[in-house]
CSV table of C-alpha atoms and ligand atoms in Angstrom, one decimal:
chain,number,residue,atom,x,y,z
A,182,MET,CA,9.6,-17.6,-34.4
A,183,TRP,CA,7.1,-18.1,-37.2
A,184,GLN,CA,9.6,-19.3,-39.8
A,185,GLY,CA,9.9,-23.2,-38.7
A,186,ARG,CA,5.8,-23.7,-38.2
A,187,PHE,CA,4.4,-21.3,-40.4
A,188,GLN,CA,4.2,-20.5,-44.4
A,189,GLU,CA,3.0,-17.2,-43.4
A,190,ARG,CA,3.8,-14.0,-41.0
A,191,PRO,CA,1.4,-12.9,-38.3
A,192,ALA,CA,-1.2,-10.6,-39.3
A,193,GLU,CA,-0.1,-7.1,-38.4
A,194,SER,CA,-3.0,-6.6,-36.5
A,195,LEU,CA,-2.0,-9.7,-34.3
A,196,SER,CA,0.9,-8.4,-33.6
A,197,LYS,CA,-0.7,-5.3,-32.4
A,198,PHE,CA,-2.9,-7.4,-30.3
A,199,GLY,CA,-0.9,-9.5,-28.7
A,200,GLN,CA,2.3,-7.4,-28.0
A,201,SER,CA,3.0,-6.8,-24.0
A,202,VAL,CA,6.3,-4.9,-25.0
A,203,SER,CA,4.6,-1.8,-24.9
A,204,PHE,CA,4.6,-2.3,-21.0
A,205,ASP,CA,6.5,-5.3,-20.1
A,206,TRP,CA,9.7,-3.8,-21.1
A,207,ARG,CA,9.8,-2.8,-17.7
A,208,LEU,CA,11.5,-6.4,-16.3
A,209,TYR,CA,14.1,-6.0,-18.4
A,210,ARG,CA,16.5,-5.8,-15.7
A,211,GLN,CA,15.3,-9.1,-14.4
A,212,ASP,CA,14.9,-10.8,-17.8
A,213,ILE,CA,18.5,-9.9,-18.1
A,214,ALA,CA,19.5,-11.1,-14.9
A,215,GLY,CA,17.8,-14.5,-15.4
A,216,SER,CA,19.0,-14.9,-18.9
A,217,ILE,CA,22.8,-14.4,-17.4
A,218,ALA,CA,22.1,-16.7,-14.4
A,219,HIS,CA,20.5,-19.6,-16.9
A,220,ALA,CA,23.5,-19.3,-19.2
A,221,ARG,CA,25.8,-19.7,-16.5
A,222,GLY,CA,23.6,-22.9,-15.6
A,223,LEU,CA,24.2,-23.9,-19.5
A,224,LEU,CA,28.0,-23.5,-19.2
A,225,ARG,CA,27.6,-25.6,-16.2
A,226,ALA,CA,25.9,-28.0,-18.1
A,227,GLY,CA,28.3,-28.4,-21.0
A,228,ILE,CA,26.1,-26.8,-23.5
A,229,LEU,CA,27.7,-23.3,-24.0
A,230,SER,CA,31.1,-23.3,-24.2
A,231,GLU,CA,33.0,-20.3,-21.9
A,232,GLU,CA,33.5,-18.4,-24.5
A,233,GLU,CA,29.9,-18.4,-25.7
A,234,PHE,CA,29.0,-17.4,-22.1
A,235,ALA,CA,31.5,-14.6,-22.0
A,236,ALA,CA,29.7,-13.6,-25.1
A,237,ILE,CA,26.2,-13.8,-24.1
A,238,GLU,CA,27.1,-12.1,-20.7
A,239,LYS,CA,28.7,-9.3,-22.5
A,240,GLY,CA,26.4,-9.1,-25.2
A,241,LEU,CA,23.2,-9.0,-22.7
A,242,LYS,CA,25.1,-6.5,-20.4
A,243,GLY,CA,25.5,-4.2,-23.5
A,244,ILE,CA,21.9,-4.5,-24.1
A,245,GLU,CA,20.9,-3.4,-20.3
A,246,ALA,CA,23.1,-0.4,-20.6
A,247,ASP,CA,21.3,0.4,-24.0
A,248,ILE,CA,17.8,0.3,-22.5
A,249,SER,CA,18.8,2.2,-19.6
A,250,ASP,CA,19.8,4.5,-21.9
A,251,GLY,CA,16.8,4.5,-23.9
A,252,LYS,CA,18.9,3.7,-27.1
A,253,LEU,CA,17.2,0.3,-28.0
A,254,ARG,CA,14.2,0.1,-29.4
A,255,PHE,CA,11.7,-2.4,-28.8
A,256,LEU,CA,9.7,-3.8,-32.0
A,257,GLU,CA,6.3,-5.0,-31.3
A,258,GLU,CA,6.5,-7.8,-34.1
A,259,LEU,CA,8.8,-9.4,-31.1
A,260,GLU,CA,5.7,-9.6,-29.0
A,261,ASP,CA,7.5,-9.1,-25.6
A,262,VAL,CA,10.6,-8.2,-23.5
A,263,HIS,CA,12.1,-11.6,-23.4
A,264,MET,CA,12.2,-12.2,-27.4
A,265,ASN,CA,13.0,-8.4,-27.8
A,266,ILE,CA,16.1,-9.1,-25.7
A,267,GLU,CA,16.8,-12.6,-26.8
A,268,ALA,CA,16.6,-11.6,-30.8
A,269,GLU,CA,18.6,-8.5,-30.1
A,270,LEU,CA,21.4,-10.7,-28.4
A,271,THR,CA,21.6,-13.0,-31.5
A,272,ARG,CA,21.6,-9.9,-33.9
A,273,ARG,CA,24.3,-9.0,-31.7
A,274,ILE,CA,26.7,-12.1,-31.1
A,275,GLY,CA,25.4,-14.3,-33.5
A,276,GLU,CA,25.1,-18.2,-33.0
A,277,ALA,CA,25.8,-18.1,-29.2
A,278,GLY,CA,22.9,-16.0,-28.6
A,279,ALA,CA,20.9,-18.8,-30.4
A,280,LYS,CA,21.4,-20.8,-27.7
A,281,LEU,CA,20.2,-19.0,-24.6
A,282,HIS,CA,16.8,-20.5,-25.0
A,283,THR,CA,17.8,-24.0,-24.3
A,284,ALA,CA,16.0,-25.8,-22.0
A,285,ARG,CA,13.8,-22.5,-21.2
A,286,SER,CA,10.8,-21.3,-22.0
A,287,ARG,CA,8.8,-17.7,-21.6
A,288,ASN,CA,6.3,-19.3,-19.3
A,289,ASP,CA,9.1,-20.0,-17.1
A,290,GLN,CA,10.8,-17.0,-17.7
A,291,VAL,CA,8.2,-14.2,-17.2
A,292,ALA,CA,7.2,-15.9,-13.9
A,293,THR,CA,10.7,-15.4,-12.4
A,294,ASP,CA,10.7,-11.7,-14.2
A,295,VAL,CA,7.6,-10.7,-12.4
A,296,ARG,CA,8.4,-12.4,-9.1
A,297,MET,CA,12.0,-10.9,-9.0
A,298,TYR,CA,10.3,-7.3,-10.1
A,299,LEU,CA,8.1,-7.4,-7.6
A,300,ARG,CA,10.7,-8.0,-5.0
A,301,MET,CA,12.6,-4.9,-5.7
A,302,GLU,CA,9.2,-3.0,-6.1
A,303,GLY,CA,7.8,-4.3,-2.7
A,304,GLY,CA,11.0,-3.5,-0.8
A,305,ARG,CA,10.6,0.1,-2.1
A,306,ILE,CA,6.8,0.2,-1.4
A,307,VAL,CA,7.7,-0.9,2.2
A,308,ARG,CA,9.9,2.1,2.6
A,309,GLU,CA,7.3,4.5,1.0
A,310,ILE,CA,5.2,3.7,3.6
A,311,SER,CA,7.5,3.7,6.5
A,312,GLU,CA,8.1,7.3,5.2
A,313,LEU,CA,4.4,8.1,5.3
A,314,GLN,CA,4.4,6.6,8.8
A,315,ARG,CA,7.4,9.1,9.6
A,316,VAL,CA,5.3,12.0,8.7
A,317,PHE,CA,2.2,10.6,10.8
A,318,VAL,CA,4.3,10.4,14.0
A,319,GLY,CA,5.9,13.6,13.1
A,320,LEU,CA,2.5,15.3,13.4
A,321,ALA,CA,1.7,13.2,16.4
A,322,LYS,CA,4.7,14.8,18.3
A,323,LYS,CA,4.3,18.1,17.5
A,324,TYR,CA,0.7,18.3,18.3
A,325,HIS,CA,0.7,16.0,21.1
A,326,ARG,CA,-0.8,18.4,23.4
A,327,VAL,CA,-4.0,19.1,21.3
A,328,LEU,CA,-7.3,17.5,21.7
A,329,ILE,CA,-9.9,17.2,18.7
A,330,PRO,CA,-13.5,15.0,19.3
A,331,GLY,CA,-13.2,11.9,18.3
A,332,TYR,CA,-15.9,10.5,15.8
A,333,THR,CA,-18.4,7.6,15.6
A,334,HIS,CA,-21.1,7.9,13.1
A,335,LEU,CA,-19.6,10.8,12.1
A,336,GLN,CA,-20.9,12.2,15.5
A,337,ARG,CA,-18.6,14.0,18.1
A,338,ALA,CA,-17.9,11.1,20.6
A,339,GLN,CA,-15.0,11.6,23.2
A,340,PRO,CA,-12.0,13.7,23.2
A,341,VAL,CA,-9.0,12.4,21.9
A,342,PRO,CA,-5.7,13.9,21.5
A,343,VAL,CA,-4.9,14.6,17.7
A,344,ALA,CA,-1.9,12.5,18.4
A,345,HIS,CA,-3.9,9.4,19.0
A,346,HIS,CA,-5.8,10.2,15.4
A,347,PHE,CA,-2.5,10.1,13.6
A,348,LEU,CA,-0.9,7.1,15.3
A,349,ALA,CA,-4.2,5.2,14.2
A,350,TYR,CA,-2.9,5.6,10.7
A,351,CYS,CA,0.6,4.2,11.5
A,352,GLU,CA,-1.2,1.2,12.8
A,353,MET,CA,-3.4,1.0,9.6
A,354,LEU,CA,0.0,1.1,7.7
A,355,GLU,CA,1.8,-1.2,9.7
A,356,ARG,CA,-0.7,-4.0,8.8
A,357,ASP,CA,-0.1,-3.0,5.4
A,358,LYS,CA,3.6,-3.4,5.3
A,359,GLU,CA,2.9,-7.1,7.3
A,360,ARG,CA,1.1,-8.0,4.5
A,361,LEU,CA,3.4,-6.7,1.9
A,362,ALA,CA,6.0,-8.7,3.6
A,363,ASP,CA,4.1,-11.9,3.9
A,364,ALA,CA,3.5,-11.7,-0.3
A,365,LEU,CA,7.2,-11.2,-0.3
A,366,LYS,CA,7.5,-14.1,1.6
A,367,ARG,CA,5.6,-16.4,-1.4
A,368,ILE,CA,7.7,-15.2,-4.0
A,369,ARG,CA,10.9,-16.5,-2.2
A,370,LEU,CA,10.9,-19.9,-5.1
A,371,CYS,CA,12.3,-19.9,-8.4
A,372,PRO,CA,10.2,-21.2,-11.5
A,373,LEU,CA,13.5,-21.2,-13.8
A,374,GLY,CA,13.5,-24.8,-14.9
A,375,SER,CA,10.1,-25.5,-15.1
A,376,GLY,CA,10.2,-25.1,-19.3
A,377,ALA,CA,7.0,-24.3,-20.7
A,378,ILE,CA,5.0,-26.9,-18.4
A,379,ALA,CA,7.2,-30.3,-17.7
A,380,GLY,CA,10.7,-29.1,-17.0
A,381,SER,CA,13.5,-30.5,-19.9
A,382,THR,CA,15.4,-33.0,-21.0
A,383,ILE,CA,18.5,-30.9,-20.4
A,384,VAL,CA,18.8,-30.7,-16.7
A,385,LEU,CA,20.4,-27.8,-15.4
A,386,ASP,CA,21.4,-26.8,-11.6
A,387,ARG,CA,18.4,-25.1,-10.7
A,388,GLU,CA,19.2,-24.4,-7.1
A,389,ALA,CA,22.7,-22.7,-8.1
A,390,ILE,CA,20.7,-20.7,-10.8
A,391,ALA,CA,18.0,-19.8,-8.0
A,392,ALA,CA,20.5,-18.7,-5.6
A,393,GLU,CA,22.1,-16.4,-8.3
A,394,LEU,CA,19.0,-14.8,-8.6
A,395,GLY,CA,18.7,-14.1,-4.6
A,396,PHE,CA,15.6,-17.1,-4.3
A,397,ASP,CA,15.6,-18.9,-1.6
A,398,GLY,CA,15.2,-22.1,-3.4
A,399,VAL,CA,13.2,-23.6,-6.6
A,400,SER,CA,9.7,-24.4,-7.1
A,401,GLN,CA,8.3,-27.9,-6.7
A,402,ASN,CA,6.1,-28.4,-9.6
A,403,SER,CA,6.6,-27.5,-13.1
A,404,MET,CA,3.1,-27.2,-14.2
A,405,ASP,CA,2.0,-25.3,-10.8
A,406,ALA,CA,5.1,-22.8,-11.3
A,407,VAL,CA,4.1,-21.6,-14.6
A,408,ALA,CA,0.5,-21.4,-14.1
A,409,ASP,CA,0.6,-19.7,-10.7
A,410,ARG,CA,-0.4,-15.9,-10.6
A,411,ASP,CA,-1.3,-16.3,-6.8
A,412,PHE,CA,1.4,-13.9,-5.9
A,413,VAL,CA,-0.3,-11.5,-8.5
A,414,CYS,CA,-3.3,-11.6,-6.7
A,415,GLU,CA,-1.8,-11.5,-3.4
A,416,PHE,CA,0.1,-8.3,-4.3
A,417,LEU,CA,-3.0,-6.8,-5.5
A,418,SER,CA,-5.0,-7.4,-2.7
A,419,VAL,CA,-2.4,-5.8,-0.5
A,420,PHE,CA,-2.6,-3.0,-2.5
A,421,ALA,CA,-6.5,-2.8,-2.5
A,422,ILE,CA,-6.1,-2.7,1.4
A,423,LEU,CA,-3.7,-0.2,1.2
A,424,GLY,CA,-5.3,2.2,-1.0
A,425,MET,CA,-8.6,1.7,1.3
A,426,HIS,CA,-6.7,2.6,4.2
A,427,LEU,CA,-5.3,6.0,2.2
A,428,SER,CA,-9.0,6.5,1.0
A,429,ARG,CA,-9.9,6.6,4.9
A,430,ILE,CA,-7.1,9.0,5.5
A,431,SER,CA,-8.0,10.9,2.8
A,432,GLU,CA,-11.8,11.2,3.9
A,433,ASP,CA,-10.4,12.5,7.5
A,434,ALA,CA,-8.4,15.0,5.7
A,435,ILE,CA,-11.2,16.5,3.3
A,436,LEU,CA,-13.4,16.9,6.3
A,437,TRP,CA,-10.9,18.4,8.1
A,438,CYS,CA,-10.0,20.7,6.1
A,439,SER,CA,-13.7,21.8,5.4
A,440,ALA,CA,-15.0,24.9,7.3
A,441,GLU,CA,-17.0,22.5,8.9
A,442,PHE,CA,-14.5,21.0,11.0
A,443,GLY,CA,-11.8,23.5,10.5
A,444,PHE,CA,-8.8,21.1,12.0
A,445,LEU,CA,-6.7,20.8,9.2
A,446,ARG,CA,-4.8,23.4,7.2
A,447,LEU,CA,-3.1,22.1,3.9
A,448,SER,CA,-0.5,24.1,2.7
A,449,ASP,CA,-1.3,26.0,-0.2
A,450,ALA,CA,1.0,24.1,-2.4
A,451,TYR,CA,-0.9,21.0,-1.8
A,452,THR,CA,-4.3,22.6,-2.5
A,453,THR,CA,-6.1,23.8,-5.9
A,454,GLY,CA,-8.4,26.8,-6.2
A,455,SER,CA,-11.6,26.7,-8.4
A,456,SER,CA,-11.7,28.1,-11.5
A,457,LEU,CA,-14.8,30.0,-10.8
A,458,MET,CA,-14.9,30.6,-7.1
A,459,PRO,CA,-12.1,32.9,-5.9
A,460,GLN,CA,-12.4,31.8,-1.9
A,461,LYS,CA,-12.2,28.1,-2.7
A,462,ARG,CA,-9.4,25.8,-1.6
A,463,ASN,CA,-9.8,22.0,-2.7
A,464,PRO,CA,-7.8,19.2,-1.1
A,465,ASP,CA,-7.7,17.4,-4.6
A,466,VAL,CA,-4.7,15.6,-3.4
A,467,ALA,CA,-6.7,14.0,-1.1
A,468,GLU,CA,-9.6,13.5,-3.1
A,469,LEU,CA,-7.3,11.6,-6.2
A,470,VAL,CA,-5.8,9.9,-3.6
A,471,ARG,CA,-9.6,8.7,-2.4
A,472,GLY,CA,-10.2,8.2,-6.2
A,473,LYS,CA,-7.5,6.0,-7.0
A,474,SER,CA,-8.3,3.7,-4.3
A,475,GLY,CA,-11.0,2.5,-6.9
A,476,ARG,CA,-8.5,1.2,-9.6
A,477,LEU,CA,-6.7,-0.5,-7.1
A,478,VAL,CA,-9.6,-2.6,-6.2
A,479,GLY,CA,-10.3,-2.9,-9.7
A,480,ASN,CA,-6.8,-4.4,-10.8
A,481,LEU,CA,-7.6,-6.9,-8.0
A,482,VAL,CA,-10.9,-7.9,-9.4
A,483,SER,CA,-9.2,-8.1,-13.0
A,484,LEU,CA,-6.6,-10.4,-11.9
A,485,LEU,CA,-8.9,-13.0,-10.0
A,486,VAL,CA,-11.6,-12.5,-12.9
A,487,MET,CA,-9.2,-13.3,-15.4
A,488,THR,CA,-7.3,-16.2,-13.6
A,489,LYS,CA,-10.3,-18.1,-12.5
A,490,GLY,CA,-11.0,-19.8,-15.5
A,491,LEU,CA,-8.0,-21.0,-16.9
A,492,PRO,CA,-7.1,-24.6,-17.1
A,493,LEU,CA,-3.7,-25.3,-15.9
A,494,THR,CA,-1.2,-24.2,-17.0
A,495,TYR,CA,0.0,-21.4,-18.9
A,496,ASN,CA,-2.7,-19.6,-21.1
A,497,ARG,CA,-2.3,-16.3,-22.9
A,498,ASP,CA,-4.7,-14.8,-20.9
A,499,LEU,CA,-2.4,-14.7,-18.2
A,500,GLN,CA,-0.1,-11.9,-19.8
A,501,GLU,CA,-3.0,-9.5,-19.0
A,502,ASP,CA,-1.5,-9.7,-15.3
A,503,LYS,CA,0.8,-7.1,-16.0
A,504,GLU,CA,-0.8,-3.6,-16.7
A,505,PRO,CA,-2.9,-4.4,-13.3
A,506,LEU,CA,-0.1,-5.0,-11.5
A,507,PHE,CA,2.3,-2.5,-12.7
A,508,ASP,CA,-0.8,0.1,-12.3
A,509,SER,CA,-1.0,-0.6,-8.9
A,510,LEU,CA,2.2,-0.7,-8.1
A,511,ASP,CA,2.6,3.1,-9.5
A,512,THR,CA,-0.6,4.1,-8.4
A,513,VAL,CA,0.2,3.2,-4.7
A,514,SER,CA,3.3,4.6,-4.8
A,515,SER,CA,2.5,8.1,-6.1
A,516,CYS,CA,-0.2,7.9,-3.5
A,517,LEU,CA,2.0,7.0,-0.7
A,518,ARG,CA,4.9,9.7,-2.1
A,519,ILE,CA,2.3,12.8,-2.3
A,520,PHE,CA,0.5,11.8,1.0
A,521,ALA,CA,4.0,12.1,2.9
A,522,GLU,CA,4.3,15.7,1.0
A,523,MET,CA,1.3,16.7,1.6
A,524,PHE,CA,1.1,16.0,5.7
A,525,ALA,CA,4.4,17.1,6.3
A,526,THR,CA,3.6,20.5,5.1
A,527,ALA,CA,0.2,20.5,6.7
A,528,GLU,CA,-0.9,21.7,10.0
A,529,ILE,CA,-3.4,21.6,12.9
A,530,ASP,CA,-5.8,24.7,13.5
A,531,VAL,CA,-5.1,24.3,17.1
A,532,ALA,CA,-7.7,26.9,18.3
A,533,ALA,CA,-10.5,25.2,16.3
A,534,ALA,CA,-9.4,21.7,17.8
A,535,ARG,CA,-9.3,22.9,21.2
A,536,ALA,CA,-12.9,24.7,20.9
A,537,ALA,CA,-14.3,21.7,19.3
A,538,ALA,CA,-12.6,19.4,22.0
A,539,ALA,CA,-13.7,21.7,24.5
A,540,ASP,CA,-17.7,20.6,24.1
A,541,PRO,CA,-18.3,19.2,27.9
A,542,VAL,CA,-21.1,16.6,26.4
A,543,LEU,CA,-18.1,14.6,25.1
A,544,LEU,CA,-17.7,13.9,28.5
A,545,ALA,CA,-21.2,12.7,28.8
A,546,THR,CA,-19.4,8.7,29.3
A,547,ASP,CA,-17.1,10.0,31.7
A,548,LEU,CA,-19.9,11.4,34.0
A,549,ALA,CA,-21.4,7.9,33.7
A,550,ASP,CA,-18.1,6.0,34.8
A,551,TYR,CA,-18.3,8.6,37.7
A,552,LEU,CA,-21.5,7.2,39.0
A,553,VAL,CA,-20.4,3.5,38.5
A,554,GLN,CA,-17.3,4.5,40.9
A,555,ARG,CA,-20.1,5.6,43.1
A,556,GLY,CA,-21.7,2.2,43.1
A,557,VAL,CA,-24.4,3.1,40.4
A,558,PRO,CA,-24.8,0.4,37.4
A,559,PHE,CA,-23.6,1.5,34.6
A,560,ARG,CA,-27.2,1.2,32.8
A,561,ARG,CA,-28.9,3.3,35.1
A,562,ALA,CA,-25.5,5.5,35.7
A,563,HIS,CA,-26.4,5.8,31.6
A,564,GLU,CA,-29.8,6.6,32.0
A,565,MET,CA,-29.3,9.0,34.6
A,566,VAL,CA,-26.5,11.0,32.5
A,567,GLY,CA,-28.9,10.9,29.2
A,568,ARG,CA,-31.6,12.4,31.3
A,569,MET,CA,-29.2,15.2,32.5
A,570,VAL,CA,-28.0,16.1,28.7
A,571,ALA,CA,-31.6,16.3,27.4
A,572,ARG,CA,-32.1,18.8,30.6
A,573,ALA,CA,-29.2,20.9,30.0
A,574,GLU,CA,-30.2,21.3,26.2
A,575,GLN,CA,-34.0,22.1,27.5
A,576,LEU,CA,-32.4,24.8,29.7
A,577,GLY,CA,-30.2,25.7,26.6
A,578,VAL,CA,-26.9,25.5,29.1
A,579,ARG,CA,-23.5,23.2,28.5
A,580,LEU,CA,-23.9,20.1,30.4
A,581,SER,CA,-21.0,21.5,32.8
A,582,ASP,CA,-23.1,24.5,33.7
A,583,LEU,CA,-26.1,22.4,34.4
A,584,PRO,CA,-27.5,23.6,37.6
A,585,ALA,CA,-26.8,21.7,41.0
A,586,GLU,CA,-30.8,21.5,41.7
A,587,GLU,CA,-31.2,19.5,38.8
A,588,ILE,CA,-28.2,17.2,39.1
A,589,GLU,CA,-29.5,16.7,42.6
A,590,ARG,CA,-33.0,15.7,41.1
A,591,ILE,CA,-31.7,13.3,38.6
A,592,ALA,CA,-28.5,11.9,40.0
A,593,PRO,CA,-27.8,13.3,43.9
A,594,LEU,CA,-24.5,11.2,43.6
A,595,ALA,CA,-23.2,13.3,40.9
A,596,VAL,CA,-23.1,16.2,42.5
A,597,LYS,CA,-19.6,16.1,44.7
A,598,GLY,CA,-17.5,15.2,41.7
A,599,PHE,CA,-19.5,17.0,38.9
A,600,GLY,CA,-16.9,19.7,38.1
A,601,GLU,CA,-13.8,17.7,38.1
A,602,VAL,CA,-15.3,15.4,35.8
A,603,PHE,CA,-15.1,18.1,32.9
A,604,ASP,CA,-11.7,18.8,33.6
A,605,LEU,CA,-10.4,17.8,30.2
A,606,ASP,CA,-6.4,17.4,31.4
A,607,ARG,CA,-7.8,14.8,34.1
A,608,ALA,CA,-10.1,13.3,31.7
A,609,MET,CA,-7.0,12.4,29.6
A,610,ARG,CA,-4.6,12.1,32.3
A,611,VAL,CA,-6.9,9.0,33.4
A,612,ARG,CA,-7.1,6.8,30.2
A,613,THR,CA,-4.2,5.0,31.0
A,614,ALA,CA,-5.0,1.4,29.8
A,615,PRO,CA,-2.6,0.3,27.0
A,616,GLY,CA,-3.9,1.4,23.8
A,617,ALA,CA,-5.7,4.3,25.4
A,618,PRO,CA,-4.9,7.8,25.0
A,619,SER,CA,-3.4,9.4,28.1
A,620,PRO,CA,-0.4,11.3,27.2
A,621,GLU,CA,1.8,9.0,28.9
A,622,ARG,CA,0.5,6.1,26.8
A,623,ILE,CA,0.7,8.4,23.6
A,624,ALA,CA,4.2,9.4,24.4
A,625,GLU,CA,5.4,6.0,24.8
A,626,ARG,CA,3.8,5.3,21.4
A,627,ILE,CA,5.3,7.8,20.1
A,628,ALA,CA,8.7,6.9,21.1
A,629,TRP,CA,7.7,3.2,20.0
A,630,TRP,CA,6.9,4.3,16.5
A,631,GLU,CA,10.3,6.5,16.4
A,632,GLN,CA,11.9,3.3,17.4
A,633,ARG,CA,10.7,1.2,15.1
A,634,LEU,CA,10.4,3.0,11.9
A,635,GLN,CA,14.3,4.1,12.5
A,636,GLY,CA,16.4,3.0,9.4
A,637,SER,CA,13.1,1.1,7.5
B,171,LIG,N1,4.3,-12.4,-22.7
B,171,LIG,C1,4.1,-13.7,-22.3
B,171,LIG,C2,3.4,-13.3,-20.9
B,171,LIG,O1,3.5,-12.4,-20.6
B,171,LIG,C3,5.1,-14.0,-22.2
B,171,LIG,C4,5.2,-15.7,-21.9
B,171,LIG,C5,4.7,-16.1,-23.5
B,171,LIG,N2,4.1,-17.3,-23.4
B,171,LIG,C6,3.7,-17.9,-24.4
B,171,LIG,N3,3.8,-19.4,-24.3
B,171,LIG,N4,2.9,-17.4,-25.9
B,171,LIG,O2,2.6,-14.1,-20.2
């Protein structure tokens, strides 16, 4: 590279500083597929002979196999995966290799490789999310009769089936999959043929090359095509949101396996001990997943800040897109996989959950609803029940044990149905609106998820 224009080779410090092959080597499969398709384009355009094309194809496939087997050493002075592969090809097959880079630049090459890589990795992450969803559906099914207190403001609010809680996670994760599917839609156009910035005087059949590489079509502005990193920002943003979800799920798990809550028991295989305190069982997996959400947000911010000041079109800054992207892909994947394992082996402490959910005060709103059904305006009912709760507290009794004369004094209309309101089974049974947690609705939703997640 340096031999033409330059009299001196690049400083070793520059090679070290500027190289990307230590991380972009991961793109080698996509890079090689892209090169083969491009070479076929050159063949069709009459730039390569049949023999030359055959040598290139064979040479590249050999290189791919050697990289897979760990037999090829990448050289830092060749900067990146693209130059390493091209130089190795020329070393192996001679002159024909030197023709490969006709009508192509690393600018359109890298833009193509990263899109293809994301297509593959994105699909894998969708499957990993589905796997975690399946684990949550399994827990919902296993514990479908168990109630826990649901929380708002981290204060006990109303009883809910623990299944409803697990199925809430499925909804969150489903949106992540939708966002991912949407981001995948915007990497369907192939940048190859854009060259460094302004296409090429040698015109190739871009559509055919794109089709060979599994794209739906070709990009329509060569400048935008080499400058665009929106898609990297989009994937990183999808992963940051997914990480935020996993972090919230972690937080629930961490609280639930504390002695204060005691609803969840993680298996020994996914908890750690303390080096000092022999009694400890720490939920490190969940804590690490929560912690790692920080870098997912950080990677998104890196990309946005790195890109925002760049004039069109390609600038070397853009090479800085890869480490955050690869890091987020790896982080998200490892979190999803270990979470699936951890939750698949976790158990609900049914007795602790039941005991916590049985506090009658959690049905205070149901009591207000009961009064509403007897014609009391909700605001008045709310106030009456508030007074009953305060009175029960004063007397040191559970709300459901408030003496009849006290009820009579505060809300005479409540006396008759008072006992029935505190029947937990009934309280759940009547919550039949779509999205509400009656046992039938939960069963319906479990079936819906099972169907939805089949084979995904
Ligand atoms: N390694 C580079 C990157 O990832 C490839 C493109 C280099 N292009 C260039 N004109 N130096 O961005």
